[in-house]
Coordinates of C-alpha atoms in Angstrom, one line a residue:
X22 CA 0.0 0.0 0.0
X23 CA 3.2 1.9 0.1
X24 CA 2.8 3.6 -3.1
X25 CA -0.2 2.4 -4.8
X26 CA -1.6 5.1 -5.1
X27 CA 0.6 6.5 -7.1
X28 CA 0.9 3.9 -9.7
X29 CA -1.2 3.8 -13.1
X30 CA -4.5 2.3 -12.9
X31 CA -3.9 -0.4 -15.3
X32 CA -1.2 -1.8 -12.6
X33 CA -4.4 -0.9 -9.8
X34 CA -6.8 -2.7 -12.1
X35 CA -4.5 -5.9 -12.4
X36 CA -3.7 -6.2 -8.7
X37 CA -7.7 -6.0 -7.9
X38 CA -7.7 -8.6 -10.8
X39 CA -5.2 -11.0 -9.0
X40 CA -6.9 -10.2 -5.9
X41 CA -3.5 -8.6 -4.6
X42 CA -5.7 -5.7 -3.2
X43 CA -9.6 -5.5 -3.4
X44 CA -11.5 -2.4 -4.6
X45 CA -13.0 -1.7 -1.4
X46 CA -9.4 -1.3 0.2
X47 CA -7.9 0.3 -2.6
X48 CA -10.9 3.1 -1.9
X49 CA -10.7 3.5 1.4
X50 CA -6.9 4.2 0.8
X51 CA -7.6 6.8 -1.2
X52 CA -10.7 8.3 0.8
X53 CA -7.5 8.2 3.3
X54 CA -5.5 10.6 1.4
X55 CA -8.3 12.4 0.5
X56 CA -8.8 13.7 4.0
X57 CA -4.9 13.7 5.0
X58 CA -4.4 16.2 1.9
X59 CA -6.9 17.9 -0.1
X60 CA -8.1 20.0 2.6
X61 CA -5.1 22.5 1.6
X62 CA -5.1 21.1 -2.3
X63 CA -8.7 21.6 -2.5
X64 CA -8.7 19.3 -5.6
X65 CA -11.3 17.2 -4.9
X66 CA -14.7 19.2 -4.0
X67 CA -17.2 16.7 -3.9
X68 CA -17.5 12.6 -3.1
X69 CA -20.5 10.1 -3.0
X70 CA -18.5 7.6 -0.8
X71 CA -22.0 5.7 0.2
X72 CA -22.5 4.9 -3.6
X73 CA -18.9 4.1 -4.3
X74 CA -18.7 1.7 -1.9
X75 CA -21.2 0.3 -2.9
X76 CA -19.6 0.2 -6.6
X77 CA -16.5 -1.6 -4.5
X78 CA -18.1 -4.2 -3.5
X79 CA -19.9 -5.2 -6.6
X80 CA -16.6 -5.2 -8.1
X81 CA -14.9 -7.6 -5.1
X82 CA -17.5 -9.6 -5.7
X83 CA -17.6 -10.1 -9.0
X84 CA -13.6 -10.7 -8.8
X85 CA -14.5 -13.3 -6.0
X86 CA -17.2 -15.1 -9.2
X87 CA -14.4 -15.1 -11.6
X88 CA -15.9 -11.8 -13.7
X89 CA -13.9 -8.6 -15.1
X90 CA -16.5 -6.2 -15.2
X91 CA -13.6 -4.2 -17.9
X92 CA -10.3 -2.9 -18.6
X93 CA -11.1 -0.5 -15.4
X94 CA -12.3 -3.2 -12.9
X95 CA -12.5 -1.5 -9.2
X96 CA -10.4 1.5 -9.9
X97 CA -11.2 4.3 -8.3
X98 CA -11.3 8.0 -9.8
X99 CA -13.1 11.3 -9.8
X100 CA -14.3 13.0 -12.9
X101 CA -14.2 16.7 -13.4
X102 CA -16.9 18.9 -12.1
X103 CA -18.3 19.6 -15.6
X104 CA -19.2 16.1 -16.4
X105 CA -22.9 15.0 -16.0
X106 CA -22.9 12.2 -13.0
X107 CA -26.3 11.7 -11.5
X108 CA -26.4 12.6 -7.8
X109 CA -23.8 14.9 -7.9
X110 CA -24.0 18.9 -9.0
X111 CA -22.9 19.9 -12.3
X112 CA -21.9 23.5 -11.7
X113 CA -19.1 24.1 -14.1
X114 CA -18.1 26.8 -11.2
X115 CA -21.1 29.0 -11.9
X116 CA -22.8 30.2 -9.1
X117 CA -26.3 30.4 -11.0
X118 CA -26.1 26.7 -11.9
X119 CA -25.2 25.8 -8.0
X120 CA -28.5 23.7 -7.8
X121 CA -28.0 21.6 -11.3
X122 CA -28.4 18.2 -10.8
X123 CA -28.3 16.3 -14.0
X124 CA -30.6 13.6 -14.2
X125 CA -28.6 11.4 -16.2
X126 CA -24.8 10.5 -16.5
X127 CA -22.7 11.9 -19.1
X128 CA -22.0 9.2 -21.8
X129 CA -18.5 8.9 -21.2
X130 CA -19.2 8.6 -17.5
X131 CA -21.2 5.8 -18.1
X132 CA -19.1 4.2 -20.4
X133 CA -16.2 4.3 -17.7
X134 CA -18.6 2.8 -14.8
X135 CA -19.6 0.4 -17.7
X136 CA -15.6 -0.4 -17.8
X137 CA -15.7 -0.9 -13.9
X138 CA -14.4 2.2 -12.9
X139 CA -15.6 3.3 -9.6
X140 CA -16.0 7.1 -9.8
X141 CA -16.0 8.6 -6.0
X142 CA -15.7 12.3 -6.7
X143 CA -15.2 15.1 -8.6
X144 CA -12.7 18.1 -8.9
X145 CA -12.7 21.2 -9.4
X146 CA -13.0 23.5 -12.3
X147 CA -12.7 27.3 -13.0
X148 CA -16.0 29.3 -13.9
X149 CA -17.5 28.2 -16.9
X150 CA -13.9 26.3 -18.0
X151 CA -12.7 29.4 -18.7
X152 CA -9.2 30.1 -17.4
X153 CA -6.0 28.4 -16.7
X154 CA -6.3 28.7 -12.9
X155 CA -8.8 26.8 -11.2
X156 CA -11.1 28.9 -9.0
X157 CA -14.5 29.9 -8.2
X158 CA -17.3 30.9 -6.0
X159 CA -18.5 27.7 -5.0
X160 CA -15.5 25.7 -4.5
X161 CA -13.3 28.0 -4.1
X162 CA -9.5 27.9 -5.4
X163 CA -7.5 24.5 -6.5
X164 CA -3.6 24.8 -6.1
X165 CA -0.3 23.3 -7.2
X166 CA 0.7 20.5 -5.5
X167 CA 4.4 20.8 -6.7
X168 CA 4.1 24.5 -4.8
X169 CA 0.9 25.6 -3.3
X170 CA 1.5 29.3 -4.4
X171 CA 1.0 28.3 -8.1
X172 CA -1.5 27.5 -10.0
X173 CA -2.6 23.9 -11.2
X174 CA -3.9 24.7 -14.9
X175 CA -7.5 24.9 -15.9
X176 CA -10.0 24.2 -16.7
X177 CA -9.1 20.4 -15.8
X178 CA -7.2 21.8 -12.7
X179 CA -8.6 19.5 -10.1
X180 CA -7.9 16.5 -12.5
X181 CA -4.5 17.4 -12.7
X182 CA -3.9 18.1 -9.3
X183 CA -5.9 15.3 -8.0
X184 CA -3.5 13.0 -10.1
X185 CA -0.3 14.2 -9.4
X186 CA -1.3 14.4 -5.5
X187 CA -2.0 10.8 -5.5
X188 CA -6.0 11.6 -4.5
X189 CA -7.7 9.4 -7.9
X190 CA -6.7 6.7 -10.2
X191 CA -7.1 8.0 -13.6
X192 CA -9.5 11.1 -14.6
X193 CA -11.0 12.9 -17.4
X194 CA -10.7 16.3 -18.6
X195 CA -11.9 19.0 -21.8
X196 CA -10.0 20.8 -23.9
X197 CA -11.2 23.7 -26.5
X198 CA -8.1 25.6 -25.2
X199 CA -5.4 23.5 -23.7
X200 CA -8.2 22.5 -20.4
X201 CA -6.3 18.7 -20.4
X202 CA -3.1 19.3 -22.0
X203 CA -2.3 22.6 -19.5
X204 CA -3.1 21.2 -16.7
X205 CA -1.2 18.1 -17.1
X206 CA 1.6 19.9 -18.1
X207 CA 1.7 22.2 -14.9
X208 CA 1.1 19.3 -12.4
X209 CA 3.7 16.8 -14.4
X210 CA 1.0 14.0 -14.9
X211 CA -0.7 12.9 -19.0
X212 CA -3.6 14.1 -20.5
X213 CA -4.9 13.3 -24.1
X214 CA -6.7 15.8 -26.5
X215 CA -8.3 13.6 -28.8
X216 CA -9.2 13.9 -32.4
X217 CA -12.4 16.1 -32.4
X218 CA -15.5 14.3 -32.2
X219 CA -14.6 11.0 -31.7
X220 CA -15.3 10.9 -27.8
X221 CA -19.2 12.2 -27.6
X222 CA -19.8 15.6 -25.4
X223 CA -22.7 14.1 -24.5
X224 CA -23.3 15.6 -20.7
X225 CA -20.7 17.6 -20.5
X226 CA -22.2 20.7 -21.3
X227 CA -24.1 23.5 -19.7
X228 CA -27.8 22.9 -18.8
X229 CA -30.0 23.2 -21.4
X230 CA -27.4 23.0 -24.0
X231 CA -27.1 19.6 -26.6
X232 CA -25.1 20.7 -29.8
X233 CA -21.8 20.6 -30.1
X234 CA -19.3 22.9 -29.7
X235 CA -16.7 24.0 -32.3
X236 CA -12.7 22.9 -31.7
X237 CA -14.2 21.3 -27.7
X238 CA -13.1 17.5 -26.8
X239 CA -13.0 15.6 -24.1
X240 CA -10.3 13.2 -23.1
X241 CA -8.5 11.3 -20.2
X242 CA -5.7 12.5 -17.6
X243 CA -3.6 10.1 -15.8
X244 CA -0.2 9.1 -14.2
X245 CA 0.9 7.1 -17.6
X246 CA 0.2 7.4 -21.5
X247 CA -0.8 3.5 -21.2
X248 CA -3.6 4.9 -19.0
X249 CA -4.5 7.4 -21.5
X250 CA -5.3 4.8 -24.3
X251 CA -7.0 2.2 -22.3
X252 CA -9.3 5.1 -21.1
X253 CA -9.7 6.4 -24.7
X254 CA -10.6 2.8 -25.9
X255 CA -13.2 3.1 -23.4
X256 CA -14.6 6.9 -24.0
X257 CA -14.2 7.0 -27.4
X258 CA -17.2 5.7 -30.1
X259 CA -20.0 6.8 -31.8
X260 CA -23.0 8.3 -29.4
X261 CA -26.9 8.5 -29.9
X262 CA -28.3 9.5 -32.8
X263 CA -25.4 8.8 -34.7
X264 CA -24.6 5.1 -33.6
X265 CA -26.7 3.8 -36.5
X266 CA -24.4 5.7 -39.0
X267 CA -20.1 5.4 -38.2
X268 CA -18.6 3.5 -35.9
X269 CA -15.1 4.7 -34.8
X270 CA -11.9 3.1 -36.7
X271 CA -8.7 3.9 -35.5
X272 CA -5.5 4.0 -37.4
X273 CA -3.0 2.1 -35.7
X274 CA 0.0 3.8 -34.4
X275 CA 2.5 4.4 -37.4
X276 CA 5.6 2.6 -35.2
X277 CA 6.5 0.3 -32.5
X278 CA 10.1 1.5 -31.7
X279 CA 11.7 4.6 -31.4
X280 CA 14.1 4.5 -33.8
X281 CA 11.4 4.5 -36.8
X282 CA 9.5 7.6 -35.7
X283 CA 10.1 11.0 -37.8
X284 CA 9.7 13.3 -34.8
X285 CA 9.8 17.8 -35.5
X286 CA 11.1 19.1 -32.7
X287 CA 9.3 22.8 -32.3
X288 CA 10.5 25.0 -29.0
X289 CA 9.3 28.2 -29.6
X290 CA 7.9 30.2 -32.3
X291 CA 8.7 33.7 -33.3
X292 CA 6.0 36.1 -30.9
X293 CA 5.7 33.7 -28.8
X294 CA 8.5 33.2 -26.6
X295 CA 8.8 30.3 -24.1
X296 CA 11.1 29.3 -20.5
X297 CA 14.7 28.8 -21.5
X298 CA 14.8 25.9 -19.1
X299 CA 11.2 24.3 -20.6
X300 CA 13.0 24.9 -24.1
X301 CA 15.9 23.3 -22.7
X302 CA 13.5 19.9 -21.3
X303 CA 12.4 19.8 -24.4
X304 CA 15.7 19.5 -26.4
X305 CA 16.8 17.0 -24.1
X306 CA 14.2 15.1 -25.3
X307 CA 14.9 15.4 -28.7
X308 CA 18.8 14.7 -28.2
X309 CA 17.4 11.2 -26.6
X310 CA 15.3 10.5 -29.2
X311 CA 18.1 10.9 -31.9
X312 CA 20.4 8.8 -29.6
X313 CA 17.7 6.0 -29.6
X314 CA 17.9 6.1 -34.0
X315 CA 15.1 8.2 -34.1
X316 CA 14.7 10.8 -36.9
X317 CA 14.7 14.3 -35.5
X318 CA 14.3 17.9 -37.0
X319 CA 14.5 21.0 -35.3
X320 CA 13.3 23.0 -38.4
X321 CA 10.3 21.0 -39.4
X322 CA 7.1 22.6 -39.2
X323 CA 3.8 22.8 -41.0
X324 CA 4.1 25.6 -43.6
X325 CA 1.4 27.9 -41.5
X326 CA 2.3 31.6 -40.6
X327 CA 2.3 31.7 -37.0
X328 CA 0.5 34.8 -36.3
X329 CA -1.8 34.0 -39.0
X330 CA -2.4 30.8 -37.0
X331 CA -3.1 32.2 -33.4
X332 CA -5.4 35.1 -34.7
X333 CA -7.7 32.4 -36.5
X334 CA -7.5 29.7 -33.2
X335 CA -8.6 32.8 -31.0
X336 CA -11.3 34.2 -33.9
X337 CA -12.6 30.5 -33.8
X338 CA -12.5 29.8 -30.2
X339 CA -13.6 32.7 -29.2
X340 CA -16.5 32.6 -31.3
X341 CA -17.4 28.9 -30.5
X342 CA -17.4 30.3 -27.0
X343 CA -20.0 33.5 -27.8
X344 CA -22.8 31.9 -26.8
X345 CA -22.8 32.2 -23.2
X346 CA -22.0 36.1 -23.4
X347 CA -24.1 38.5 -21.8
X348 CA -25.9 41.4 -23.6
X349 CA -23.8 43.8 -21.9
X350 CA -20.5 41.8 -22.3
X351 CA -21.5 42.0 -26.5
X352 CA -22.4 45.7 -25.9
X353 CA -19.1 46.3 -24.8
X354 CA -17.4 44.1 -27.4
X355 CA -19.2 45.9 -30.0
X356 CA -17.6 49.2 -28.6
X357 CA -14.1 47.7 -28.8
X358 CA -14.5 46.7 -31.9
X359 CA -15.9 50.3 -33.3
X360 CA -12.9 52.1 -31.5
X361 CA -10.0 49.4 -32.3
X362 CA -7.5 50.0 -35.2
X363 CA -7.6 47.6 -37.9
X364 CA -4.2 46.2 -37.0
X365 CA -5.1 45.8 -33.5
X366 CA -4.2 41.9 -32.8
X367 CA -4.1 41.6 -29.1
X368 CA -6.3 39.0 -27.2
X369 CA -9.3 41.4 -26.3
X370 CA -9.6 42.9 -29.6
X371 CA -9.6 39.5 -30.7
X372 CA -12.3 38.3 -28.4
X373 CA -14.4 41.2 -29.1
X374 CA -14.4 40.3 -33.1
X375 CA -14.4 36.9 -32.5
X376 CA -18.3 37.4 -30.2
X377 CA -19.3 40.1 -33.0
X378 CA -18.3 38.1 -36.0
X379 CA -21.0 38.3 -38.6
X380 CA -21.5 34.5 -40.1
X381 CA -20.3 35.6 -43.6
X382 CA -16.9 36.4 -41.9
X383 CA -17.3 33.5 -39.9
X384 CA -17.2 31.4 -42.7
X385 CA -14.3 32.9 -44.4
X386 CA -12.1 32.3 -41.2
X387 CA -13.1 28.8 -41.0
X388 CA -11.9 28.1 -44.6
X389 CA -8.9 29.6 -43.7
X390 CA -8.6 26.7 -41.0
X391 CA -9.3 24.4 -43.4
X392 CA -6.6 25.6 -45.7
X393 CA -4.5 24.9 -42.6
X394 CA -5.8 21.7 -42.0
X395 CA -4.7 20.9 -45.7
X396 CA -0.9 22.2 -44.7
X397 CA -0.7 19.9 -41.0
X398 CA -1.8 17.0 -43.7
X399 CA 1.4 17.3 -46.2
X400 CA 3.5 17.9 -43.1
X401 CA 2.3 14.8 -41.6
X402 CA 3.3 12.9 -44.9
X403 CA 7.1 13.3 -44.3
X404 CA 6.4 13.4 -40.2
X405 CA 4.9 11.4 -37.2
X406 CA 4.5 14.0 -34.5
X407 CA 5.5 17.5 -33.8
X408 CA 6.8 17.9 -30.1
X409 CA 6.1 21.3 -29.3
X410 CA 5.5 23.5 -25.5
X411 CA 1.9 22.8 -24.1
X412 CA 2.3 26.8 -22.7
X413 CA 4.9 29.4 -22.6
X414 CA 6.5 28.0 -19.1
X415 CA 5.5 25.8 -16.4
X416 CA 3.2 26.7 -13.7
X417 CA 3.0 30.6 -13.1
X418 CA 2.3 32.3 -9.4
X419 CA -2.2 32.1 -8.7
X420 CA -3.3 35.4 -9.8
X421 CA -7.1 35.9 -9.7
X422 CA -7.1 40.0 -10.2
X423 CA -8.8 42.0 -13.2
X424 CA -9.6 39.6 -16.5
X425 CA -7.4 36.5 -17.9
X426 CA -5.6 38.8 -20.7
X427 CA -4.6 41.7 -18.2
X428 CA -2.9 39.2 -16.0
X429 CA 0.9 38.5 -16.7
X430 CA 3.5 36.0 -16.7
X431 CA 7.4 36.3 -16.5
X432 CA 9.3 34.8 -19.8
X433 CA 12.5 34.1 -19.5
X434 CA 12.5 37.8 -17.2
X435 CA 9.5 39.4 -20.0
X436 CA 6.4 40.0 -18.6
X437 CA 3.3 38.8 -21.0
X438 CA 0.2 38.3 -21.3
X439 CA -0.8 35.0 -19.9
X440 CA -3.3 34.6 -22.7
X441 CA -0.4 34.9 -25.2
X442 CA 0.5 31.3 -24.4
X443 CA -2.5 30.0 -25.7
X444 CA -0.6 30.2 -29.2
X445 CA 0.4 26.4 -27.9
X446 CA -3.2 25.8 -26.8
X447 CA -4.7 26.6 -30.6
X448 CA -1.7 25.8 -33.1
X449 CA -2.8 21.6 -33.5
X450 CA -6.1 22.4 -31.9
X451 CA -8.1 24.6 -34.2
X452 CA -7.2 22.2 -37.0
X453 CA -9.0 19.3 -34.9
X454 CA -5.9 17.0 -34.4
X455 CA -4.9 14.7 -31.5
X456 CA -2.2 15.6 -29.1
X457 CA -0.8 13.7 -26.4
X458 CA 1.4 15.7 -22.9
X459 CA 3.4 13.7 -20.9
X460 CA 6.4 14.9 -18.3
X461 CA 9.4 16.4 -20.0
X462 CA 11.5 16.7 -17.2
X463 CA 12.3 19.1 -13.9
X464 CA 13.3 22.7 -14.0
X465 CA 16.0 23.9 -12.4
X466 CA 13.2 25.3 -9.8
X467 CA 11.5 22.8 -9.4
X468 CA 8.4 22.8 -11.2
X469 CA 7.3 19.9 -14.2
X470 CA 6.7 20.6 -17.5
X471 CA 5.6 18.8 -20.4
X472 CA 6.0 17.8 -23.8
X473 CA 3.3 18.4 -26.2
X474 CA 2.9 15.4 -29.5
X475 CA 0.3 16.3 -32.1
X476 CA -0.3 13.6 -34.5
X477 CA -2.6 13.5 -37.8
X478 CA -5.8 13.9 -38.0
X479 CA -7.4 10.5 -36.6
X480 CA -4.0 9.2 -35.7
X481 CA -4.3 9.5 -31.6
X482 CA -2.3 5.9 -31.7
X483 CA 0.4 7.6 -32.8
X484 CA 1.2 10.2 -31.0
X485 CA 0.1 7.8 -27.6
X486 CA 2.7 5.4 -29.1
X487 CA 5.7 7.8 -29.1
X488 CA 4.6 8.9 -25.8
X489 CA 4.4 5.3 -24.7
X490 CA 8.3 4.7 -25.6
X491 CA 9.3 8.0 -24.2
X492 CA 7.9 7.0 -21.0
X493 CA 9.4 3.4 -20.8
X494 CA 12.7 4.7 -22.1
X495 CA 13.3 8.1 -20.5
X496 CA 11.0 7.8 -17.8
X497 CA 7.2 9.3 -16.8
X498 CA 5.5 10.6 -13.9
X499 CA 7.6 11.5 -10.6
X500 CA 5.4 12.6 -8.2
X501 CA 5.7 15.9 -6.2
X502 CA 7.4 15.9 -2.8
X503 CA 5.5 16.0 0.9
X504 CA 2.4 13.6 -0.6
X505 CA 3.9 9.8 0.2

């Protein structure tokens, strides 16, 4: 019990399986930790301990009749805040939804339980996913557990955190603007953005809302990339009313061994500086890689203008985010707008153009993304992955004052905006491909970051693959000191 809960939940799901430990105990150890350290974390801000208990049992029992219930069999985990999980609030960190009790489980909730999963709680988010801190009036503020000051990403904050503090299993995030790959980069643990679409947002969404969102996924965060597949296998498929019409085929990853992947190596990109010693994590990487006969480039790159790129991800985002602005907040867009110069590029002027758009111009800026799209596609014809920065640094100071783009963060000794990182966030993301962030390495002060691997379009085996090897080969999660 030394360290269990620390390991990835395929090992917990085979020692329940050999009946080394049963689901019941491995719960209660993690209730446990739970109350010896989230107090202070505040990752975890709500638990149905009655119910999965109950869940623990079932799954003892049906290890004690010779049945796997799935790949997931008595693991415990907790499921961000946002997900739909009958008996539990679905808030999404907004006050005016404090009372929303969905009345049915998100599908990809019940797809987990269906893989034996025994979901005991879930963690917090910031309001309405929108930030890269995790905070809010109702739960209040997640931190850091590598350094309490910091922050632990967003929106999947509490995933992250929960992970990396040894409080859950294996967890699930979203991600429209870095909300699994962030977080998982700041708290040193994985997190897989998938292809878009193929994991259904069914109940994960505000009340009252069913279509999809533009450029939004959801995905899994855990200790391990092997944890990030078996829980895509399980999340991913067709959901109602389409089942009748695709089911979900998978292109096998392009290689089994290091020393046959084609890997672009991508540490910064002009505007959009980032942390000498995250760069630095990064090459070592790549230097590895080449020593293990892979085939490395540190020029590669999609043939995609890079501040063409962020100003269409924030247009589009930005856009596919409109919806839940309030008359005023489009009144005062609309006056920014008016007033702005036409070269004006920076994130609120953005935003403001982005929630005003008119659909004719709306349509013109997503055929400029498909244009893109076409560019990641030849690139991906002479390259497996990109490895590129999941942010600008690792984890910056908590800062909750004024609005996200008037908050800064210090860049190799440059203060910026902190939403100018989200270059890193929308550059594979707008275009809908999969990337996979797993632990890079240390700083020199202590903090992990994380490499990003974006793959082609449909080819999430791929870049899980790479990530796979670089984790047995170089190593994977180390967890943060004072939690044993």
């Amino acid at each position: 019990m030394t360290d269990i809960h620390f390991a990835p939940a395929y090992e917990q799901a085979a020692k329940i399986a050999k009946g080394e430990i049963g689901a019941e105990e491995l719960l209660d150890h993690y209730l446990a930790r739970i109350g010896k350290y989230n107090g202070d974390l505040n990752a975890v801000i709500w638990m149905d301990e009655k119910g999965a208990r109950a869940r623990a049992r079932a799954a003892d029992a049906a290890r004690a009749r010779g049945d796997r219930l799935g790949p997931l069999h008595g693991v415990p985990m907790t499921i961000k805040e946002s997900y739909n999980f009958v008996g539990s609030p679905s808030t999404w960190g907004n006050p005016a939804w404090k009372d929303h009790y969905p009345e049915k489980n998100a599908l990809s909730v019940q797809r987990l339980l269906d893989a034996g999963a025994n979901i005991f709680g879930k963690t917090n988010v910031p309001f309405m996913l929108a930030d890269w801190q995790s905070f809010n009036d109702i739960y209040g503020t997640t931190h850091n557990p590598w350094d309490m000051s910091r922050t632990p990403g967003g929106s999947s904050g509490g995933s992250a955190a929960a992970l990396a503090a040894g409080l859950s299993g294996i967890e699930t995030g979203s991600d429209i603007g870095a909300s699994i790959r962030n977080p998982a980069h700041y708290c040193g643990v994985c997190g897989h953005k998938p292809t878009y679409g193929i994991i259904p947002g069914q109940g994960q969404k505000p009340p009252g809302i069913v279509a999809d969102s533009d450029i939004s996924v959801l995905g899994p965060l855990a200790r391990s990339a092997f944890d990030l597949e078996i829980a895509l296998d399980v999340m991913a498929g067709a959901g109602s009313p389409q089942n009748g019409a695709w089911k979900l085929d998978l292109k096998p990853a392009r290689h089994r061994h290091l020393k046959d992947f084609r890997v672009a190596v991508m540490t910064s990109a002009e505007g959009f500086d980032v942390d000498n010693d995250y760069q630095a994590a990064l090459n070592g990487i790549a230097d590895k890689l080449e020593a293990a006969g892979a085939r490395v480039s540190r020029t590669a790159r999609p043939d995609i203008p890079i501040a063409a790129a962020y100003e269409t991800y924030i247009l589009l985002l930005r856009a596919a985010t409109s919806g839940a602005l309030s008359d005023d907040q489009l009144e005062r867009f609309r006056k920014i707008v008016a007033e702005a110069d036409p070269d004006d590029k920076s994130y609120l002027t953005l935003m403001a153009r982005a929630g005003t758009l008119p659909h004719k111009e709306w349509l013109r800026i997503n055929n400029e993304r498909h244009l893109m799209a076409r560019k990641w596609a030849e690139f991906f014809d002479d390259w497996d992955v990109l490895i590129c920065p999941a942010a600008a640094g690792p984890a910056f100071p908590q800062n909750q004052k004024g609005e996200r783009q008037d908050r800064m963060i210090d860049i190799n000794g440059n203060l910026q905006p902190s939403t100018d990182q989200m270059f890193w966030a929308g550059y594979p993301n707008m275009v809908d491909l999969p990337s996979t962030v797993v632990p890079a390495g240390i700083t020199p002060g202590g903090l992990p970051v994380g490499l990003q691997a974006v793959a082609a379009y449909g080819e999430d085996k791929t870049s899980l693959k790479l990530c796979q090897l670089i984790e047995e080969a170089f190593g994977g999660f180390t967890p943060p000191a004072g939690y044993d």
